[in-house]
Short mmCIF file of C-alpha atoms in Angstrom, two decimals:
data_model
loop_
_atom_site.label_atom_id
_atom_site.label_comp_id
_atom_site.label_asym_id
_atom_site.label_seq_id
_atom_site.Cartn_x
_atom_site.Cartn_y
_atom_site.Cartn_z
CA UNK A 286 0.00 0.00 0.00
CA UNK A 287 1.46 2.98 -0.79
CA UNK A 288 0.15 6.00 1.00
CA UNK A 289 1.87 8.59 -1.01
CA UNK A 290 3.49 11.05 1.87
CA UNK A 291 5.16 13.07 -0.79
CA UNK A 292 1.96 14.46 -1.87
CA UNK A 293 1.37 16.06 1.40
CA UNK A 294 3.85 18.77 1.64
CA UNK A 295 2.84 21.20 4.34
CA UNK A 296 0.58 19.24 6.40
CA UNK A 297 3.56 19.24 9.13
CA UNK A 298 3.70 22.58 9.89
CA UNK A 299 0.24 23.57 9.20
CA UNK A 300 -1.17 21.83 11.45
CA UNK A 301 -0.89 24.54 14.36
CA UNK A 302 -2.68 28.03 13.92
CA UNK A 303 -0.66 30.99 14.68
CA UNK A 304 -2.54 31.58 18.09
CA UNK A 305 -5.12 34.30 18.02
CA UNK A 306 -4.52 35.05 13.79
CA UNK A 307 -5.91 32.43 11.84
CA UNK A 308 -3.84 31.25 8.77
CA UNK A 309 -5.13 32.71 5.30
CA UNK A 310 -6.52 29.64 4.35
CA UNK A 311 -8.58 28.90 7.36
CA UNK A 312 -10.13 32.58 7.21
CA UNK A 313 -11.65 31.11 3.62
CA UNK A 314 -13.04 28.27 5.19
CA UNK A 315 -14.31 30.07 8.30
CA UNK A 316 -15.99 32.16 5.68
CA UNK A 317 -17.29 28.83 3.94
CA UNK A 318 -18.60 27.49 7.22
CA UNK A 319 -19.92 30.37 8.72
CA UNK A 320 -22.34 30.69 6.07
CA UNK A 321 -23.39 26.57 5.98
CA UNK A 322 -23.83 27.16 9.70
CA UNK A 323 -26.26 30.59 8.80
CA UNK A 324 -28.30 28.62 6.55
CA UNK A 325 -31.31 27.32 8.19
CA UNK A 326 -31.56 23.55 7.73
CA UNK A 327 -34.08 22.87 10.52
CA UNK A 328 -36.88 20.25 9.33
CA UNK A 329 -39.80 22.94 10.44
CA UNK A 330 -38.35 26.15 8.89
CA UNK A 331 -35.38 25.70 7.06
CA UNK A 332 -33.83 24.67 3.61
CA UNK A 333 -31.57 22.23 3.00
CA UNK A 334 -32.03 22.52 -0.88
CA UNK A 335 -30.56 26.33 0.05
CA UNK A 336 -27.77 25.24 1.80
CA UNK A 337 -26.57 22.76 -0.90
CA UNK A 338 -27.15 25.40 -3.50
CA UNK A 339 -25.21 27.81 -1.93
CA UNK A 340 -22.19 24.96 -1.38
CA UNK A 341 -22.46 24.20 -5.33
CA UNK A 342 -21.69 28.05 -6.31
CA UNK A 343 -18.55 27.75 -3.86
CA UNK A 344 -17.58 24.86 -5.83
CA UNK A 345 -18.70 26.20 -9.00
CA UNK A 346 -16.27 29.44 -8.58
CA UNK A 347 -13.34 26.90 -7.67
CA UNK A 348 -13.82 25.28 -11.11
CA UNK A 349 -16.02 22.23 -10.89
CA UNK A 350 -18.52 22.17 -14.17
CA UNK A 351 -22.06 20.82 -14.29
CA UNK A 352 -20.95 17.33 -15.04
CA UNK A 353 -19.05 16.85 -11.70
CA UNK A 354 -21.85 18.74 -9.43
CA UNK A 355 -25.37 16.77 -8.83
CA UNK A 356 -27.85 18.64 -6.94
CA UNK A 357 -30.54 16.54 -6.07
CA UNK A 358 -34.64 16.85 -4.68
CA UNK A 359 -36.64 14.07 -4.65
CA UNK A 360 -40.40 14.38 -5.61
CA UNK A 361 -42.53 16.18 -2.88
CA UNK A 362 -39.66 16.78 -1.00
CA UNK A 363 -38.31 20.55 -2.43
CA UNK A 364 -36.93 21.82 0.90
CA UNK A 365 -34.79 18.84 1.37
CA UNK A 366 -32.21 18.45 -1.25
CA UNK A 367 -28.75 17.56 -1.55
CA UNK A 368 -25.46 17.32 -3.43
CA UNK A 369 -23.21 14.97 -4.94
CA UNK A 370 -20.00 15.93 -6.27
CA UNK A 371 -17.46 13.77 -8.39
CA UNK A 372 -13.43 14.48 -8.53
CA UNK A 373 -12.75 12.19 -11.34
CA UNK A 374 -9.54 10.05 -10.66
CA UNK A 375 -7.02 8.93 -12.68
CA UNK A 376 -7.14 5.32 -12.44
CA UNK A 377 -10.93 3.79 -13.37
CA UNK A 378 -10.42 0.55 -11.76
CA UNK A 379 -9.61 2.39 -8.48
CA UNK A 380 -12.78 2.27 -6.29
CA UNK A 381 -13.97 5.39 -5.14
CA UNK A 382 -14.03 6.58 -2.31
CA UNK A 383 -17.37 8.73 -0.33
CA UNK A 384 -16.94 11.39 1.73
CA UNK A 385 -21.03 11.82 3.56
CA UNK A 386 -22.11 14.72 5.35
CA UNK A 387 -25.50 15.61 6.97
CA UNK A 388 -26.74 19.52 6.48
CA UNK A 389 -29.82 19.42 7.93
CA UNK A 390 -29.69 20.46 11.97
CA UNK A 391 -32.01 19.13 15.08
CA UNK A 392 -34.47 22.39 15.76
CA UNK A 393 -33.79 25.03 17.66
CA UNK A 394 -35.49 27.62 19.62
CA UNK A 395 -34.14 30.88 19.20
CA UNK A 396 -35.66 31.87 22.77
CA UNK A 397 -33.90 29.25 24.49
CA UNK A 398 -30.61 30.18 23.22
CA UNK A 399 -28.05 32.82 24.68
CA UNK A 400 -26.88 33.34 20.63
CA UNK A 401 -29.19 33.14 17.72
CA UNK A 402 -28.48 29.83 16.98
CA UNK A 403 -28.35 30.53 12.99
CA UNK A 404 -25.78 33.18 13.79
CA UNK A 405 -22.05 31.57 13.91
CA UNK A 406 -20.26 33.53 17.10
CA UNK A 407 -16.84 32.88 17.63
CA UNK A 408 -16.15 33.21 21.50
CA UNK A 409 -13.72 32.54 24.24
CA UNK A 410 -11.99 30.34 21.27
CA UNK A 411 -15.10 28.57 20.32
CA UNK A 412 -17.70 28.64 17.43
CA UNK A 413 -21.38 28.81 18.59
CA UNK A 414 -24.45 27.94 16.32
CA UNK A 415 -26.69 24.91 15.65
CA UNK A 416 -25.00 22.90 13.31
CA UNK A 417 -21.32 23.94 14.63
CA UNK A 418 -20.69 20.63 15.24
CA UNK A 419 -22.81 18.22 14.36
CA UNK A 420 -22.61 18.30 11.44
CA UNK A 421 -21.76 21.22 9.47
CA UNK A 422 -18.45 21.27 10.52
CA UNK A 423 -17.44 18.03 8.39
CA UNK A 424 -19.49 19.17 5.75
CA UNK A 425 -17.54 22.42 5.28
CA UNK A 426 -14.30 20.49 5.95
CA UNK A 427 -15.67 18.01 3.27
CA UNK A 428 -16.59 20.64 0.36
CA UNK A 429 -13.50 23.10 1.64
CA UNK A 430 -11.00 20.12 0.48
CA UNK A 431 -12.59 19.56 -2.70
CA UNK A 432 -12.11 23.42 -2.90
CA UNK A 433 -8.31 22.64 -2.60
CA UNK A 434 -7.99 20.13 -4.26
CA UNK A 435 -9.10 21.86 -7.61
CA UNK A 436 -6.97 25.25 -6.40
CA UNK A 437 -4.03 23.18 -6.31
CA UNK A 438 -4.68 20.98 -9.77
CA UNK A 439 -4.29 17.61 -7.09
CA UNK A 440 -5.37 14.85 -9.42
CA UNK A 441 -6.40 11.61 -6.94
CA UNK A 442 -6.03 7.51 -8.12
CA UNK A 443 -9.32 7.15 -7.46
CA UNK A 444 -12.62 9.60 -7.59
CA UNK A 445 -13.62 11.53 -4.70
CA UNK A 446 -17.10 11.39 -4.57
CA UNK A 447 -18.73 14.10 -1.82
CA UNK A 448 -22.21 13.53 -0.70
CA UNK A 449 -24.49 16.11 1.39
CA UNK A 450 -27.74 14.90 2.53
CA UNK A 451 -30.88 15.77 4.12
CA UNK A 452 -32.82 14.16 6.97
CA UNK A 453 -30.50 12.30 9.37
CA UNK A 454 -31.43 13.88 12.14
CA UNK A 455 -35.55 13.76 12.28
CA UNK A 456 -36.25 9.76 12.06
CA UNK A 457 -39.75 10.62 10.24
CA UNK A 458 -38.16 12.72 7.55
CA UNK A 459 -36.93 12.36 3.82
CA UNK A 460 -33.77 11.25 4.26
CA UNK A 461 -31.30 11.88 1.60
CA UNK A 462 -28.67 9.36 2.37
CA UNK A 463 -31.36 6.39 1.98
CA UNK A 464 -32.05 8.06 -1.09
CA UNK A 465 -28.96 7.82 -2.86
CA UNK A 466 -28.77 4.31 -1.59
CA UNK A 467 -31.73 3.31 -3.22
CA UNK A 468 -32.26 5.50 -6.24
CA UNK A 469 -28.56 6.74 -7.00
CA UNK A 470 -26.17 3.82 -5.65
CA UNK A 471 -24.32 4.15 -8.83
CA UNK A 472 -23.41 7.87 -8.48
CA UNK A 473 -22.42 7.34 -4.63
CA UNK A 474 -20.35 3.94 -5.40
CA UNK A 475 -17.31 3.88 -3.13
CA UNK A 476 -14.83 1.20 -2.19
CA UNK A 477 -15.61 2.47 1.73
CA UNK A 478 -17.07 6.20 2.93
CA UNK A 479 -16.05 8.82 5.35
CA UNK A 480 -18.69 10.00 7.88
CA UNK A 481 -19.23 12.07 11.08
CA UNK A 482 -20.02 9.36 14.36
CA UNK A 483 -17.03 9.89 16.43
CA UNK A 484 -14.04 12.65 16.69
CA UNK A 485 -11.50 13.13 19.89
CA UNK A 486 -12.13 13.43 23.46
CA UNK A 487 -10.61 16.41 25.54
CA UNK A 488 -10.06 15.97 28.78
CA UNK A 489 -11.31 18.76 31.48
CA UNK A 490 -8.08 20.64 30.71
CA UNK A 491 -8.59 20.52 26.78
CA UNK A 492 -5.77 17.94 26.31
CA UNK A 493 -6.71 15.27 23.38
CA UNK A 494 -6.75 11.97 25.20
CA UNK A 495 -7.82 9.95 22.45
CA UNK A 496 -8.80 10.07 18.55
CA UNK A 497 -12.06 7.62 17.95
CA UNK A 498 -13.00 5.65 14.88
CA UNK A 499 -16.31 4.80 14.82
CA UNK A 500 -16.44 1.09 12.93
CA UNK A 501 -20.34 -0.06 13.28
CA UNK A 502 -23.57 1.53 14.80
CA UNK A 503 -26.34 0.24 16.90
CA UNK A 504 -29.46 -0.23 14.88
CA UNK A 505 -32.34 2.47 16.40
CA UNK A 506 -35.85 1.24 16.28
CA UNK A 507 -38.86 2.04 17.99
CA UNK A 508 -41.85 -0.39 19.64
CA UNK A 509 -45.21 0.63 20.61
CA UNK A 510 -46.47 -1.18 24.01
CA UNK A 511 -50.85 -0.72 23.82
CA UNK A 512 -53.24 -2.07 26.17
CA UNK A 513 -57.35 -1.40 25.21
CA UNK A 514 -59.99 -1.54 27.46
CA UNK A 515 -63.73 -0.90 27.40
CA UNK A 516 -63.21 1.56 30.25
CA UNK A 517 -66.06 2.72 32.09
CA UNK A 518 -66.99 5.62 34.84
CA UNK A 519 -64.01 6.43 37.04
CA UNK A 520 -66.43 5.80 40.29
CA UNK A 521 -66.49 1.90 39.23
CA UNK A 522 -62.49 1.07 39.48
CA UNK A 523 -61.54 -2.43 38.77
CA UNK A 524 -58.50 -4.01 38.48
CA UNK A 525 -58.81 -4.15 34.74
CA UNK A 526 -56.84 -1.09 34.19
CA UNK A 527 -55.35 -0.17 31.00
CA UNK A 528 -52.64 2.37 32.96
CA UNK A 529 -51.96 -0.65 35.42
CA UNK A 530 -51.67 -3.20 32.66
CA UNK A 531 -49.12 -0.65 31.02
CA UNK A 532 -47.46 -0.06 33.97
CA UNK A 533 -46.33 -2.88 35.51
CA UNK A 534 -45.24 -4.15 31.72
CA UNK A 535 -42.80 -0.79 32.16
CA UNK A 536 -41.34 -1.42 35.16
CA UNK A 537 -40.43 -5.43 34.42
CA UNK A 538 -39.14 -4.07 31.11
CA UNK A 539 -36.82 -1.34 33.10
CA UNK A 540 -35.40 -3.98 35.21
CA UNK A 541 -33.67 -6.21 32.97
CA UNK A 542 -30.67 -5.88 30.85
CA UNK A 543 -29.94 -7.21 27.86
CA UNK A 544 -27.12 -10.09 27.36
CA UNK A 545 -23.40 -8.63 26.86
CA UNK A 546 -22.14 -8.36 23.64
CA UNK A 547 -19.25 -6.85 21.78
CA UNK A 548 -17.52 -6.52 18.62
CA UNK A 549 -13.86 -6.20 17.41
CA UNK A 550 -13.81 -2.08 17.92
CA UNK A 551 -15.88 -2.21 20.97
CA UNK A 552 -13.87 -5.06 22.78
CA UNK A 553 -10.39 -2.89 21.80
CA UNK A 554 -12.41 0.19 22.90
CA UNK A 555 -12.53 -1.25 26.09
CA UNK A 556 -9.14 -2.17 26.50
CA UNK A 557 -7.38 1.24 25.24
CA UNK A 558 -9.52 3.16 27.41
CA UNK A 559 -9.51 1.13 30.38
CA UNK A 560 -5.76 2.53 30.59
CA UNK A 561 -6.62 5.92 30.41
CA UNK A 562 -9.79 6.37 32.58
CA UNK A 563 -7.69 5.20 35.30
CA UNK A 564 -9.81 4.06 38.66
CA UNK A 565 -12.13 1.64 39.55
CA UNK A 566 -13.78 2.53 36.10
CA UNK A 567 -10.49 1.95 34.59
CA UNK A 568 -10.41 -1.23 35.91
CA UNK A 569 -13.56 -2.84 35.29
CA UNK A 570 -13.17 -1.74 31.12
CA UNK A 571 -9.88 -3.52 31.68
CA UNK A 572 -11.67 -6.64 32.77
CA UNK A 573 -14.45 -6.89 30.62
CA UNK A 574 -12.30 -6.20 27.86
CA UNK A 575 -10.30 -9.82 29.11
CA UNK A 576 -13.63 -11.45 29.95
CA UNK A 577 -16.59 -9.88 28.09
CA UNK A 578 -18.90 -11.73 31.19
CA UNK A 579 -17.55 -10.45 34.26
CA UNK A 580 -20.31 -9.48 35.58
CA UNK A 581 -18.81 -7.75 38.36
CA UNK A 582 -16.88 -5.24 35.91
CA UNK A 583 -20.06 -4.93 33.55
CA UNK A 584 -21.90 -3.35 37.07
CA UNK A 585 -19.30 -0.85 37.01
CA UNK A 586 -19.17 0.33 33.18
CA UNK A 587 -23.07 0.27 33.14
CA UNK A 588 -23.21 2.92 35.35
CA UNK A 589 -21.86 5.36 33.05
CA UNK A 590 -24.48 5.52 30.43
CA UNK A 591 -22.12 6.69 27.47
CA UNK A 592 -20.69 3.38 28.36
CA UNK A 593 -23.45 1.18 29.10
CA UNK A 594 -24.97 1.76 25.82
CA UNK A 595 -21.95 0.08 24.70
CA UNK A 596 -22.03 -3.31 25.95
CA UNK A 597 -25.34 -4.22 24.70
CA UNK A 598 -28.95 -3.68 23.21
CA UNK A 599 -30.85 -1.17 25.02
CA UNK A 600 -34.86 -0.70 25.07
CA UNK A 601 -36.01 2.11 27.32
CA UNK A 602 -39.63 3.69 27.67
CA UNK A 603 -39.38 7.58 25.68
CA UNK A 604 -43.06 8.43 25.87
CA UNK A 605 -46.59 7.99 27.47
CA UNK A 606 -49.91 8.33 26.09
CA UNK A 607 -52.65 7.12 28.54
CA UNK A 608 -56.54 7.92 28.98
CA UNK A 609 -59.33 10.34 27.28
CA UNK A 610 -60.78 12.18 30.79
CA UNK A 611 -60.00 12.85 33.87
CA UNK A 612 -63.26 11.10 35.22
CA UNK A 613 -63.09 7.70 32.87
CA UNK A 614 -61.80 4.76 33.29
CA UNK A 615 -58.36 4.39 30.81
CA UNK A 616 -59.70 2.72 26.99
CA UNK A 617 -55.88 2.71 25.42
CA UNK A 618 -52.53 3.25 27.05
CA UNK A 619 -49.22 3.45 25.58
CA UNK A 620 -46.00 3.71 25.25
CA UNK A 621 -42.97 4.10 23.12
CA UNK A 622 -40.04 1.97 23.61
CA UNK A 623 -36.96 3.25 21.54
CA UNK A 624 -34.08 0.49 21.38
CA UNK A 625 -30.57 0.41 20.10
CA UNK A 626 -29.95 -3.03 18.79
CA UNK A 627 -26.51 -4.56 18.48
CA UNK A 628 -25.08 -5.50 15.61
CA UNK A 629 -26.60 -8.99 14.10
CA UNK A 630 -29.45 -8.86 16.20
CA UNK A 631 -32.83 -8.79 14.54
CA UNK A 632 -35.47 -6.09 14.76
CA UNK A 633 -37.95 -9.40 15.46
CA UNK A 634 -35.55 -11.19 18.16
CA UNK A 635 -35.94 -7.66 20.46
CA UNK A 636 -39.89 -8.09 19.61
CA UNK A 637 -40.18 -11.31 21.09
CA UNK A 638 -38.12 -10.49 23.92
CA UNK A 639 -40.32 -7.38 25.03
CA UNK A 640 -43.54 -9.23 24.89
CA UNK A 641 -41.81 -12.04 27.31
CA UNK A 642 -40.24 -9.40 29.57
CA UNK A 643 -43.71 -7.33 29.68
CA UNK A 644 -45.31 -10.67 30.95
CA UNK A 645 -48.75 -9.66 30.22
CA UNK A 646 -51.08 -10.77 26.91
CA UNK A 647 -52.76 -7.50 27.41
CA UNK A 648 -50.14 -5.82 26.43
CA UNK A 649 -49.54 -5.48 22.53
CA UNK A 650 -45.96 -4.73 21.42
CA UNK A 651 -45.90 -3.12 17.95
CA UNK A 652 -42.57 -2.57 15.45
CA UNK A 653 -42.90 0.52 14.32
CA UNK A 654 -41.16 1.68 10.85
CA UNK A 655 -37.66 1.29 10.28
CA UNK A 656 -35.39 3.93 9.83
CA UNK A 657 -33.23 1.86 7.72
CA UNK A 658 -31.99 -2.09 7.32
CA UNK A 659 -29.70 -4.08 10.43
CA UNK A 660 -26.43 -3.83 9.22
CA UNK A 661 -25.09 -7.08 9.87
CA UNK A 662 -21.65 -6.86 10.92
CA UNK A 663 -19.53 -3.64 11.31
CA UNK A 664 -17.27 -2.74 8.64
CA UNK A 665 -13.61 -4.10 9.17
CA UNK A 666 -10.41 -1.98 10.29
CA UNK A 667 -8.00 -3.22 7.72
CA UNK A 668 -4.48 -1.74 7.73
CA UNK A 669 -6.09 0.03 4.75
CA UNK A 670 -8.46 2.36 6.77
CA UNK A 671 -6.19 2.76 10.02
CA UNK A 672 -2.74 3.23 8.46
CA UNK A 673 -3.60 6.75 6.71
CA UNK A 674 -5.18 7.36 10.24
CA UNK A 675 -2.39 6.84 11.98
CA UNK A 676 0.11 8.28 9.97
CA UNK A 677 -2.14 11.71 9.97
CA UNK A 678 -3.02 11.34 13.79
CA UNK A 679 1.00 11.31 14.67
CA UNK A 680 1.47 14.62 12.76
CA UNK A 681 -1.32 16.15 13.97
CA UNK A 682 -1.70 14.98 17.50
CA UNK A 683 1.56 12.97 19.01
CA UNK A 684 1.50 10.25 21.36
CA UNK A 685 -2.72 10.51 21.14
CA UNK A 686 -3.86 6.99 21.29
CA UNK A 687 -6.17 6.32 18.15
CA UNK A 688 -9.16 4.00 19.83
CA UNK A 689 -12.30 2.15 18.20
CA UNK A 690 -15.46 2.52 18.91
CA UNK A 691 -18.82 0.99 18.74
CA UNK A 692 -21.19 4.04 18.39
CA UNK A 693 -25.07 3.64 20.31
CA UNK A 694 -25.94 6.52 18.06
CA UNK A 695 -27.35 6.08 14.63
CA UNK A 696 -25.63 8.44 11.33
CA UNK A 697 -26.43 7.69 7.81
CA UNK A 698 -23.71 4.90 7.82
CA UNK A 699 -27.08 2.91 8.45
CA UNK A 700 -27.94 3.47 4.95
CA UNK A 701 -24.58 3.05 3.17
CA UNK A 702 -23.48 -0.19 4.65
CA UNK A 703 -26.44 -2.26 3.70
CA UNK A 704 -25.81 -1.44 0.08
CA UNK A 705 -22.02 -2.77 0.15
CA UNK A 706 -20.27 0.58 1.19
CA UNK A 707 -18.52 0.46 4.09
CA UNK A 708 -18.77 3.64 6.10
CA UNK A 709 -16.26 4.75 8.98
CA UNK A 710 -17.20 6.97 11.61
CA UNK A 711 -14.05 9.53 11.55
CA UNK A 712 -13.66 13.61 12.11
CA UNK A 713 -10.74 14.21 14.04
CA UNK A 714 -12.48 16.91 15.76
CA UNK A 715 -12.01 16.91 19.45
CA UNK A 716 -14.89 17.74 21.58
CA UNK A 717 -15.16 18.40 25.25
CA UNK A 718 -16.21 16.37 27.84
CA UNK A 719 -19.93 17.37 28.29
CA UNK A 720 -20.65 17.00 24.46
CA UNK A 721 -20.63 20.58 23.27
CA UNK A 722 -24.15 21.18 23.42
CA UNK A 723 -25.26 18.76 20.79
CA UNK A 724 -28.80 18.39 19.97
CA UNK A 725 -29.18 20.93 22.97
CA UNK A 726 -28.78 24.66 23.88
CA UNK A 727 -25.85 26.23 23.01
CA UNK A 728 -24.10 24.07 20.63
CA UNK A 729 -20.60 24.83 20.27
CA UNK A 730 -17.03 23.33 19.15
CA UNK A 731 -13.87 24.47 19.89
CA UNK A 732 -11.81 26.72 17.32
CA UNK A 733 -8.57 24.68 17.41
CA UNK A 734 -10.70 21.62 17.16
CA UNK A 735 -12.68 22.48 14.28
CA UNK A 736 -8.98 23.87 12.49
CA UNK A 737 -7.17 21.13 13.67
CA UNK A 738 -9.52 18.69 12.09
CA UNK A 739 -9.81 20.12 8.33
CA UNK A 740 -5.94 19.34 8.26
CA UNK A 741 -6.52 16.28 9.72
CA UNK A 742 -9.12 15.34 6.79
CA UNK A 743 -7.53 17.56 4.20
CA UNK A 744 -4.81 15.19 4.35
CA UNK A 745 -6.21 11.54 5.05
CA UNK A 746 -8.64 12.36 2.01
CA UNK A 747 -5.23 12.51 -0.28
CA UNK A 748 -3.31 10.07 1.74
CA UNK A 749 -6.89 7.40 0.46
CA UNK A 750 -7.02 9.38 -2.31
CA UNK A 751 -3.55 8.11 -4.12
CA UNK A 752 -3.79 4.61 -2.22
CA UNK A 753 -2.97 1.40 -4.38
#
């Protein structure tokens, strides 16, 4: 494999800002991101058709024609378009390879907020706006180093294919990603794909204590729990109670937990980390990581729940919906149950197991849609994938330990891998340790984070990008 280092000159010594004067480059892509981050891409008000417009004229100006750029809407869905763009390569029988970004943003009320959210504020040395970080920061970093690479005449092996999508974060929404899977899989073929899913951890200080790579997801999927009744007057109780039947169903359900389970990156996730939490925590990744059912160690790593959702499927209660008047006996109660399901477990299996852990025939357990198909088994970490990784990761951030990781979240990877393209979870994008406000108030990422990591991608993209 040859991983081409000669085409990277620079990447050395630009990887550290000059502190408080941003190089010339990275004032053009703060300009670029700023204004991805003041487009509105909420589901309710926003556009992402806008937003990928305004990313194509950027791309446009830096000298891609029509026939590499690929806007796309889908019928009855006008708000929530996309773009694909193509760097041709040099070599056709060289697989492509994806780089996938989401553009649309969870909501967020402007009244809530101490910023306008749709207003990118750079403060105290970080950037504030919905969308900062998740995920319109690898989105600019992804159409900023197709920018370069055209500036700079770079001609890749293989094509770069870019891909910005709609709908990842609203599970009831168009989704764009699913879209190109099923209607466009020929534009977005790729050998493997680059996605958001995990980035660096900070410690309290701001010191990077590890780089992630996220290599498989947890499958999301929701199950209604009902119970009907005929009801009646509230001054003739029985025992018959919809709410009770409901009830009790919940609180068996909240006291189990399902089997242990790992995979490759989430075994080796355990054992890096184990090292550097330190503690009794420390300890107890450290043995589950040597015996996956200590359950001894597992009571200690379930009780943080970044963890816990880790180690193995997870069902838990989300909402209630119980009753028609305050004088009547219940007629329907309940409840959603929203599940992350590990790898090579069915949607079915969980089914089953609900309706024996609820322990009640009045209780009817429903699958509600699918976001998207089980992935089977999560993509592998070759030499292929990691070796650019590493080879970026030491020039970028020294003696950082680069760690796998299993993610409980759900990205658009969902979409990709069932179709045959491999995505990796990947930003190198350090956050802090309370999660930067995403999908909450506030949402922020830090400067040097955001900088550091559009050199870090800049130059894995070429380092994949010339690969044999």
């Amino acid at each position: 494999m040859a991983l081409a280092l000669a085409l990277l000159p620079g990447l050395v010594r630009a990887q550290t800002a000059v502190p408080g004067a941003p190089r010339p480059d990275q004032v053009a892509f703060r300009a670029l991101y700023k204004e991805l981050v003041e487009t509105n891409t909420e589901l309710s008000d926003g556009s992402c058709t806008l937003a990928a417009e305004r990313m194509a004229t950027r791309l446009r100006a830096a000298g891609y024609g029509d026939a590499e750029l690929h806007p796309f809407t889908a019928p009855g869905h006008p708000l929530e378009g996309g773009l694909v763009v193509v760097l041709k390569g040099a070599d056709p029988k060289a697989r492509p390879l994806l780089l996938l970004a989401h553009i649309d943003v969870v909501e967020a009320k402007r009244e809530d907020w101490v910023r306008d959210p749709f207003v990118l504020v750079e403060e105290n040395g970080y950037f504030y706006g919905r969308g900062a970080s998740d995920d319109k920061a690898e989105g600019s970093v992804w159409v900023d180093t197709l920018i370069r690479f055209k500036q700079e005449g770079f001609h890749p092996r293989r094509d770069v294919k870019m891909a910005l999508t709609c709908g990842e974060e609203t599970a009831s929404a168009f989704n764009g990603a699913s879209y190109l899977a099923t209607h466009e899989r020929d534009l977005i073929d790729a050998a493997f794909a680059l996605n958001e899913g995990a980035g660096g951890r900070l410690d309290a200080a701001g010191k990077p204590i590890a780089l992630n790579v996220e290599a498989g997801e947890k499958f999301p999927q929701d199950y209604r729990l009902e119970v009907t009744n005929p009801g009646g007057h509230s001054s003739r109780p029985t025992k018959n109670n919809a709410i009770y039947h409901l009830a009790g169903g919940l609180v068996r359900l909240s006291q189990y937990d399902f089997p242990l389970e790992y995979t490759d990156a989430s075994r080796e996730f355990l054992r890096q980390m184990g090292s550097l939490v330190g503690g009794d925590m420390g300890a107890a990744m450290t043995a589950l990581a040597n015996n996956g059912q200590d359950a001894a160690a597992a009571a200690v790593v379930e009780t943080d729940p970044g963890y816990n959702g880790m180690l193995h499927t997870t069902c838990v209660a989300t909402m209630l919906d119980a009753g028609h008047a305050t004088n009547a006996l219940p007629q329907r109660a309940r409840a959603n149950i929203n599940c992350r399901i590990f790898p090579g477990t069915t949607v079915d299996t969980v089914r089953a197991k609900l309706e024996e852990l609820v322990a009640d025939p009045e209780i009817k357990v429903t699958i509600l849609g699918a976001r998207s198909e089980v992935t089977k088994a999560p993509p592998p970490l070759t030499p292929q994938i990691m070796q650019p990784i590493q080879t970026m990761a030491a020039k970028i951030w020294p003696g950082v330990p680069i760690i796998p990781v299993l993610t409980a979240g759900a990205t658009d990877g969902a979409f990709l891998s069932p179709v045959g393209i491999p995505t990796y979870g990947v930003t190198g994008m350090f956050g802090d340790p309370d999660g930067n406000g995403v999908h909450g108030l506030n949402e922020r990422i830090r400067v040097k984070s955001l900088y550091d990591g559009r050199d870090f991608l800049y130059g894995l993209v070429k380092i994949y990008a010339t690969q044999e």
